[in-house]
Short mmCIF file of C-alpha atoms in Angstrom, two decimals:
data_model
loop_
_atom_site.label_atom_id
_atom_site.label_comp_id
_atom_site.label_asym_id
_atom_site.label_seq_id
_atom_site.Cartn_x
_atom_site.Cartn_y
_atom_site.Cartn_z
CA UNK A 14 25.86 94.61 -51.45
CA UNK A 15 22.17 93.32 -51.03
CA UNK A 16 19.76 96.42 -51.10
CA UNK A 17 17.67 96.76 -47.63
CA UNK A 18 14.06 97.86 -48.05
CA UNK A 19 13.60 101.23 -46.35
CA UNK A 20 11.70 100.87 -43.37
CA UNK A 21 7.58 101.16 -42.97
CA UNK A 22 5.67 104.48 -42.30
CA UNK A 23 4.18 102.27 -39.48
CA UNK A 24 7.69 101.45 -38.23
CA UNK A 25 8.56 105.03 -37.31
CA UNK A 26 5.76 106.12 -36.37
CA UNK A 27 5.36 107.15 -32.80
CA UNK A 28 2.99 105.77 -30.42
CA UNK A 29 -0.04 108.60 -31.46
CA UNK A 30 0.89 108.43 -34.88
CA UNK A 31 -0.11 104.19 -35.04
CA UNK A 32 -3.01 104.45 -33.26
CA UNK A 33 -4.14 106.99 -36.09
CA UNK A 34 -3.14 104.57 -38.70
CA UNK A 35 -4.79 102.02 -37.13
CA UNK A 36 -8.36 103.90 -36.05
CA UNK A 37 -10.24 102.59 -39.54
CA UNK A 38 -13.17 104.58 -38.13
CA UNK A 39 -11.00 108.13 -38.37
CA UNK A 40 -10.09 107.26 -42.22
CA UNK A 41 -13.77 107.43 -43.21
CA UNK A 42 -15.07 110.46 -45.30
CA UNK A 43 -18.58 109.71 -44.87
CA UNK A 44 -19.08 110.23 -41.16
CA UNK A 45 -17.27 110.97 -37.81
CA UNK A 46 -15.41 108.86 -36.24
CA UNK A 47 -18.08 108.50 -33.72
CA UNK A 48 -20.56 108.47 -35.29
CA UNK A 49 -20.07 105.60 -37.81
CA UNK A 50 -19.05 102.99 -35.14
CA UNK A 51 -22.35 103.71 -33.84
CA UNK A 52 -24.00 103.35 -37.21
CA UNK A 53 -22.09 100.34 -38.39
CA UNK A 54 -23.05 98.93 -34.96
CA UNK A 55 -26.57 99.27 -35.23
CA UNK A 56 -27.21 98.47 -38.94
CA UNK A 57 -25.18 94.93 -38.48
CA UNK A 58 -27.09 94.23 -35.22
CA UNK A 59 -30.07 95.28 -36.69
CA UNK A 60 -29.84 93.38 -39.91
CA UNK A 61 -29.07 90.35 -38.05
CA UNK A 62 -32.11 90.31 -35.83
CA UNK A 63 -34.08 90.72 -39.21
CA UNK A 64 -32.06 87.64 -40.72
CA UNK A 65 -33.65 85.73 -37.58
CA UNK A 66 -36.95 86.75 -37.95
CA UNK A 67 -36.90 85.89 -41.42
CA UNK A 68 -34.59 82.77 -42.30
CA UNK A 69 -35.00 79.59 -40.57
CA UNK A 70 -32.24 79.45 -38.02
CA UNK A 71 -30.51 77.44 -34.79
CA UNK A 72 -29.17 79.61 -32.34
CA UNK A 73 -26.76 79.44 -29.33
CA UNK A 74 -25.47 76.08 -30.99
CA UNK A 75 -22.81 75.00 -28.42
CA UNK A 76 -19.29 74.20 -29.63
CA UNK A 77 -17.06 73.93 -26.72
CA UNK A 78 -18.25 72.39 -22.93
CA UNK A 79 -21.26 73.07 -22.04
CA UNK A 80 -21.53 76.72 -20.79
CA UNK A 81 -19.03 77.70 -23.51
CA UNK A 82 -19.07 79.53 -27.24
CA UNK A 83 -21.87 79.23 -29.45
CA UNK A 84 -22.29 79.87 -33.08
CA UNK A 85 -25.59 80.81 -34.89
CA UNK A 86 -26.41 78.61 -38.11
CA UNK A 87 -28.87 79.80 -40.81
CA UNK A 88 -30.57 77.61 -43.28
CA UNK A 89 -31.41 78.20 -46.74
CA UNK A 90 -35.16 77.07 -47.96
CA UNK A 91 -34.28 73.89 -49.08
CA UNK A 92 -31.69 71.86 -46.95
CA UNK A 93 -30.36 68.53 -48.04
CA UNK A 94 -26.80 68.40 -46.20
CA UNK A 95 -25.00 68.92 -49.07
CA UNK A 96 -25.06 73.09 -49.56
CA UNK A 97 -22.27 75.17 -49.37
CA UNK A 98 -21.74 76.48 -45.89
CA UNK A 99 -20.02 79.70 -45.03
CA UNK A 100 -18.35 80.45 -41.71
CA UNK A 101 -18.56 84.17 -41.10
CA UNK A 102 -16.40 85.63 -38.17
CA UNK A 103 -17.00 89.59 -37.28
CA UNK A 104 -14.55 91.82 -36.72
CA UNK A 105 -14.34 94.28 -33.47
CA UNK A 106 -10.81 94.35 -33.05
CA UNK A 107 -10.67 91.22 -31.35
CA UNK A 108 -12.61 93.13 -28.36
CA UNK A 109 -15.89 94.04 -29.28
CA UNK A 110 -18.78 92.75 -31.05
CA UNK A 111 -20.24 89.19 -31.07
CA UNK A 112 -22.36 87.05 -33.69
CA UNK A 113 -25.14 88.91 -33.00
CA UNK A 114 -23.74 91.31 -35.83
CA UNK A 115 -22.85 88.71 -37.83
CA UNK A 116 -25.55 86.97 -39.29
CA UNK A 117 -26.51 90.16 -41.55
CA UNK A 118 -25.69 88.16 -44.54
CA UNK A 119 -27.94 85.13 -43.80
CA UNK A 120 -30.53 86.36 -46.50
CA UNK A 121 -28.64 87.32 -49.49
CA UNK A 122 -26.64 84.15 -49.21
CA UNK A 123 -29.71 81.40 -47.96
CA UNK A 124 -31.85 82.80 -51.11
CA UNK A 125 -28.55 81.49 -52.72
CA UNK A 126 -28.27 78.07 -50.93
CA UNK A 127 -25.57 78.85 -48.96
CA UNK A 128 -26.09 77.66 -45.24
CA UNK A 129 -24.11 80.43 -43.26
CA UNK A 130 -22.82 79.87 -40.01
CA UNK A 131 -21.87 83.44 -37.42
CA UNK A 132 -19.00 81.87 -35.17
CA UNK A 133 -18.83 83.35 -31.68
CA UNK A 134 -15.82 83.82 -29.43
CA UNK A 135 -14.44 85.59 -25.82
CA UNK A 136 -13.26 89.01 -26.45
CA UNK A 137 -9.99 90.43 -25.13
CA UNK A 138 -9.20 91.20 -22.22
CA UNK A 139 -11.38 88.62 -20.66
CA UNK A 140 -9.03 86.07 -23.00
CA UNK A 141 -5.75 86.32 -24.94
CA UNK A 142 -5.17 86.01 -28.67
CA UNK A 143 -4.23 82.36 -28.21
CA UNK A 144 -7.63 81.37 -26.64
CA UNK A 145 -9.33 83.05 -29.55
CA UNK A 146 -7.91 81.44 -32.24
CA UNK A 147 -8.60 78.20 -30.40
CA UNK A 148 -12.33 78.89 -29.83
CA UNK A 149 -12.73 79.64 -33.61
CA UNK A 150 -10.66 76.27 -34.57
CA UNK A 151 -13.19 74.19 -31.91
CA UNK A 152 -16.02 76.39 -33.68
CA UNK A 153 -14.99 75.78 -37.72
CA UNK A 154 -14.46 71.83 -36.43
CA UNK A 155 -17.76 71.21 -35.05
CA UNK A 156 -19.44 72.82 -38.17
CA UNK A 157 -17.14 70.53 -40.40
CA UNK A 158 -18.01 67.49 -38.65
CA UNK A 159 -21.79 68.98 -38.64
CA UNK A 160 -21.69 68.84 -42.43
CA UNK A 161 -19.27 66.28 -43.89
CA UNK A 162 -21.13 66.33 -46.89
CA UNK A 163 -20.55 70.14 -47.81
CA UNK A 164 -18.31 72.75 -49.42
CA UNK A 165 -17.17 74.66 -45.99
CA UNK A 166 -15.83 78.09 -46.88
CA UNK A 167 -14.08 80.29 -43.92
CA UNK A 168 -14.83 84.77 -44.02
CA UNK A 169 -14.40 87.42 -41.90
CA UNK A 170 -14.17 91.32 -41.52
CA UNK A 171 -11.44 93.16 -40.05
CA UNK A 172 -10.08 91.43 -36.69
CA UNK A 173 -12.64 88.20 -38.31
CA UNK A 174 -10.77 88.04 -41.42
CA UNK A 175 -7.25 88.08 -39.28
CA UNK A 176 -9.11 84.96 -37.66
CA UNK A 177 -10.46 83.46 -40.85
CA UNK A 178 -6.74 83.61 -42.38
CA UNK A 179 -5.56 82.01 -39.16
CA UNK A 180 -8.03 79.35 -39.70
CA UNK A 181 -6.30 77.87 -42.91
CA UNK A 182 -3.20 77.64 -40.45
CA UNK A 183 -4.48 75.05 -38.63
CA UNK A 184 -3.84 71.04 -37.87
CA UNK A 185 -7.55 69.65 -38.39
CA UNK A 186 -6.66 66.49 -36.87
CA UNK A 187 -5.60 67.96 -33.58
CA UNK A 188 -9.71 68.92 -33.74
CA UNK A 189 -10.87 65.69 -33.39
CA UNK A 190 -11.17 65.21 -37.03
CA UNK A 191 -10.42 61.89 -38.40
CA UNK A 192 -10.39 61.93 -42.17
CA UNK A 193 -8.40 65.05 -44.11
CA UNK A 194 -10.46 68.58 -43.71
CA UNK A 195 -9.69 72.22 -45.49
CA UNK A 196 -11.81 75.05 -46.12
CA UNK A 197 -12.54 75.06 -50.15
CA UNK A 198 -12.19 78.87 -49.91
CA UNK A 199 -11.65 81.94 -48.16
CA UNK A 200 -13.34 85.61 -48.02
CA UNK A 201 -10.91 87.90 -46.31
CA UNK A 202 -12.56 91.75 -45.93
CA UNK A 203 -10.52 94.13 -44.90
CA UNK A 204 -8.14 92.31 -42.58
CA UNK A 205 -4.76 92.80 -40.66
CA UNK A 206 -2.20 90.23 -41.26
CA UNK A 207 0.60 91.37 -40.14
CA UNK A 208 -0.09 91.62 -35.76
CA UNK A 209 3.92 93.10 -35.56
CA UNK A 210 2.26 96.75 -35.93
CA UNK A 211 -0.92 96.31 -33.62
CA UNK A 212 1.49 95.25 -30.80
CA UNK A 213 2.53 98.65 -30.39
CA UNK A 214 -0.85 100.40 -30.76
CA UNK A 215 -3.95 100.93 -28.40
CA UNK A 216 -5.28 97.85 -30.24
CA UNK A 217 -2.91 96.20 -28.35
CA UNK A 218 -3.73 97.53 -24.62
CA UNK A 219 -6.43 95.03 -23.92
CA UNK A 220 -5.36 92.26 -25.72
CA UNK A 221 -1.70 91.97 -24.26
CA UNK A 222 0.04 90.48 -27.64
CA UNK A 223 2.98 88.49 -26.59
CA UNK A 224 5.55 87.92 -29.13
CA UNK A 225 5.26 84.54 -29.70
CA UNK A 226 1.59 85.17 -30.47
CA UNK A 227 2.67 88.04 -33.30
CA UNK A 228 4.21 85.64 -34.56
CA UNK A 229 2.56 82.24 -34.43
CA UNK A 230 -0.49 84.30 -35.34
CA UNK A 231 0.23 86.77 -37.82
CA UNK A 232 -1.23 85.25 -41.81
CA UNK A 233 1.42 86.85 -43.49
CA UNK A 234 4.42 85.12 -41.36
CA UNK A 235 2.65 81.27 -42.09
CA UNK A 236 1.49 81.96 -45.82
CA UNK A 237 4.43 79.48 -46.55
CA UNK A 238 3.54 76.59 -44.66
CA UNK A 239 -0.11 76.28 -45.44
CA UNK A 240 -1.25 73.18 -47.52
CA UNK A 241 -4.46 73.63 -49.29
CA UNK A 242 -6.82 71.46 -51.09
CA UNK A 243 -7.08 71.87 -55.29
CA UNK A 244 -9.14 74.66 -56.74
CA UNK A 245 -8.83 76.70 -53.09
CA UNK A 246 -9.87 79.89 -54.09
CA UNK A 247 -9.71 83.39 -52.09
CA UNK A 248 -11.34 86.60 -52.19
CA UNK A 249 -9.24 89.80 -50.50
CA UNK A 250 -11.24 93.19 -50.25
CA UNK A 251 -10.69 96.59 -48.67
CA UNK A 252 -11.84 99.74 -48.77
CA UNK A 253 -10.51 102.43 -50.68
CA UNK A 254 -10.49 105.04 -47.68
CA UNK A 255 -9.29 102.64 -45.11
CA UNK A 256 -6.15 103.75 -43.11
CA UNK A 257 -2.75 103.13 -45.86
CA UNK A 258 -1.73 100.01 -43.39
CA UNK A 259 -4.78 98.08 -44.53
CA UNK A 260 -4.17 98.44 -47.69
CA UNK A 261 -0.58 98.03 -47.56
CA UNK A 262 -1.24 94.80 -45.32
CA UNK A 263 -3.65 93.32 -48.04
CA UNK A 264 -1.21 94.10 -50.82
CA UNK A 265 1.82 92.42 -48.90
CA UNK A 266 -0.08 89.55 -48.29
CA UNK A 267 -1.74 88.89 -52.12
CA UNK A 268 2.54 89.28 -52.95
CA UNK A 269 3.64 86.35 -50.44
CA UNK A 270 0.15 84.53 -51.56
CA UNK A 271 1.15 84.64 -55.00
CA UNK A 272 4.91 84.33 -54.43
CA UNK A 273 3.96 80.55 -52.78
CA UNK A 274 0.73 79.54 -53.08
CA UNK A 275 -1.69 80.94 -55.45
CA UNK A 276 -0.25 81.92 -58.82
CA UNK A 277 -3.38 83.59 -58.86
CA UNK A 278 -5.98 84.90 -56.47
CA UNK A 279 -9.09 86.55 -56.41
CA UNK A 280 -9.22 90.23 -55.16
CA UNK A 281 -11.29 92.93 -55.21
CA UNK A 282 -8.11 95.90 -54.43
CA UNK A 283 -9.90 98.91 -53.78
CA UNK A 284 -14.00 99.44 -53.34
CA UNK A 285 -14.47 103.61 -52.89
CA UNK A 286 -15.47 103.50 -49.48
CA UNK A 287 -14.45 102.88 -46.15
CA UNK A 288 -13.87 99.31 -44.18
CA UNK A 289 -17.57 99.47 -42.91
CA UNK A 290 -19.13 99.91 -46.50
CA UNK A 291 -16.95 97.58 -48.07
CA UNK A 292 -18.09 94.68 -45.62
CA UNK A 293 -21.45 95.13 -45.66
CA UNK A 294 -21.77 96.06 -49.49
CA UNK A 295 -19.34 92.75 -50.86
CA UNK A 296 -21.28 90.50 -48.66
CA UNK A 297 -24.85 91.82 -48.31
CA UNK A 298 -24.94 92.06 -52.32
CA UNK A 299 -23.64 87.89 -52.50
CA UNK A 300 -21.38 89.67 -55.14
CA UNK A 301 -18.52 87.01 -52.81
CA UNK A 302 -20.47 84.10 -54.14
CA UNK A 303 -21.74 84.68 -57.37
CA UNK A 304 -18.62 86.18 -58.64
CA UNK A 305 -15.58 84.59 -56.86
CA UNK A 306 -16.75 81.29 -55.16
#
């Protein structure tokens, strides 16, 4: 008879129980719960509003009706139209947060050439899952058709990397986009994939998950249908004291990746610290693009 896998920790688990495993902030060993949201708040925010005192930037770009989302876009030194251009979307559990934490890495990666681009979107519970992923397909559209002459790579952290990976899932056409588009790569930090957990979870409280969203918007579950360019590369990192669901999440999806898609793929498994460390240490460093991209 065909073996069945035993079930996930995160499958029995009781209500309390998830919402432990899925509290990143409670897993860290450098600070109190508390007290490193607050930090990891404040040193994002904080870094951005240097980044736009001190790299040429556009802000409040509109992407959607007028009235609507905006993204941020940072310039390196010397612009031609032809740089590499990185889409960063933050992470905040789909519910807090905004690009105004996420244009941090704008130095390390302009003094590289790298035009980077902080996407903005609604936040739950003002808007569901489904309007989400749309504003962030309108947003990665516009900046493709804002620089048809570039290498456009999709990132996030967290809730932004489950976005990111949703972005590769996604019908460019339907955008408004008449010739063939795909991201050449993708930089996935410390992401959920798998939404079937998080639907039972406080996570889940403002965000109302229906099950046709899980689904339709869970990475791991469309991993099989995706059709990427040549040479698509992507970078997978996570913190080594994240919550054992991240890290179980990130290895299940490098196995599918690899299983369909990429024979091989870039990762960076385990980093010695915790989800906030791991994003701003990867990306503030450029170690993503020197290294990987």
């Amino acid at each position: 008879p065909r073996r069945v896998a035993p079930p996930q920790r995160s499958e029995m688990a009781t209500r309390e129980e998830l919402d432990h495993l899925f509290s990143p902030s409670k897993w860290s060993k450098r600070l109190p719960a508390d007290v490193i949201v607050i930090q990891h708040e404040k040193i994002v925010r904080e870094a951005t509003e240097a980044a736009q005192r001190d790299v040429r930037c556009k802000l409040n770009v509109e992407f959607e009706q007028p009235g609507g989302q905006t993204l941020d876009v940072y310039y390196p030194e010397k612009h031609e139209g032809r740089e590499d251009v990185f889409i960063f979307i933050h992470g905040g559990y789909w519910q807090a947060f905004g690009k105004e934490h996420a244009g941090f890495l704008a130095v390390p990666f302009t003094r590289s050439g790298v035009v980077v681009v902080a996407l903005g979107y609604d936040l739950a519970p003002k808007v569901s899952m489904t309007a989400i992923v749309e504003q962030c397909r309108k947003g990665c559209a516009h900046v493709m058709t804002t620089f048809p002459r570039s290498r456009v790579f999709v990132g996030g952290h967290s809730a932004g990397a489950h976005l990111a990976a949703c972005m590769l899932d996604t019908d460019w056409f339907q955008y408004g986009m008449k010739t063939p588009a795909s991201f050449a790569g993708a930089v996935l930090l410390s992401g959920i994939y798998d939404l079937v957990p998080i639907q039972k979870t406080y996570v889940n409280d403002p965000i109302q998950l229906t099950d046709t969203e899980v689904q339709q918007f869970s990475p791991q579950k469309t991993l099989t249908r995706l059709k990427l360019p040549p040479g698509f590369k992507c970078f997978l990192a996570n913190g080594d004291q994240e919550p054992p669901p991240y890290k179980s999440q990130v290895a299940e999806y490098i196995e599918v990746s690899q299983a369909y898609i990429w024979p091989s793929i870039w990762q960076l498994k385990s980093l010695a610290v915790d989800t906030q460390t791991a994003l701003s240490g990867v990306l503030s460093c450029g170690v993503v693009w020197d290294s990987a991209l």
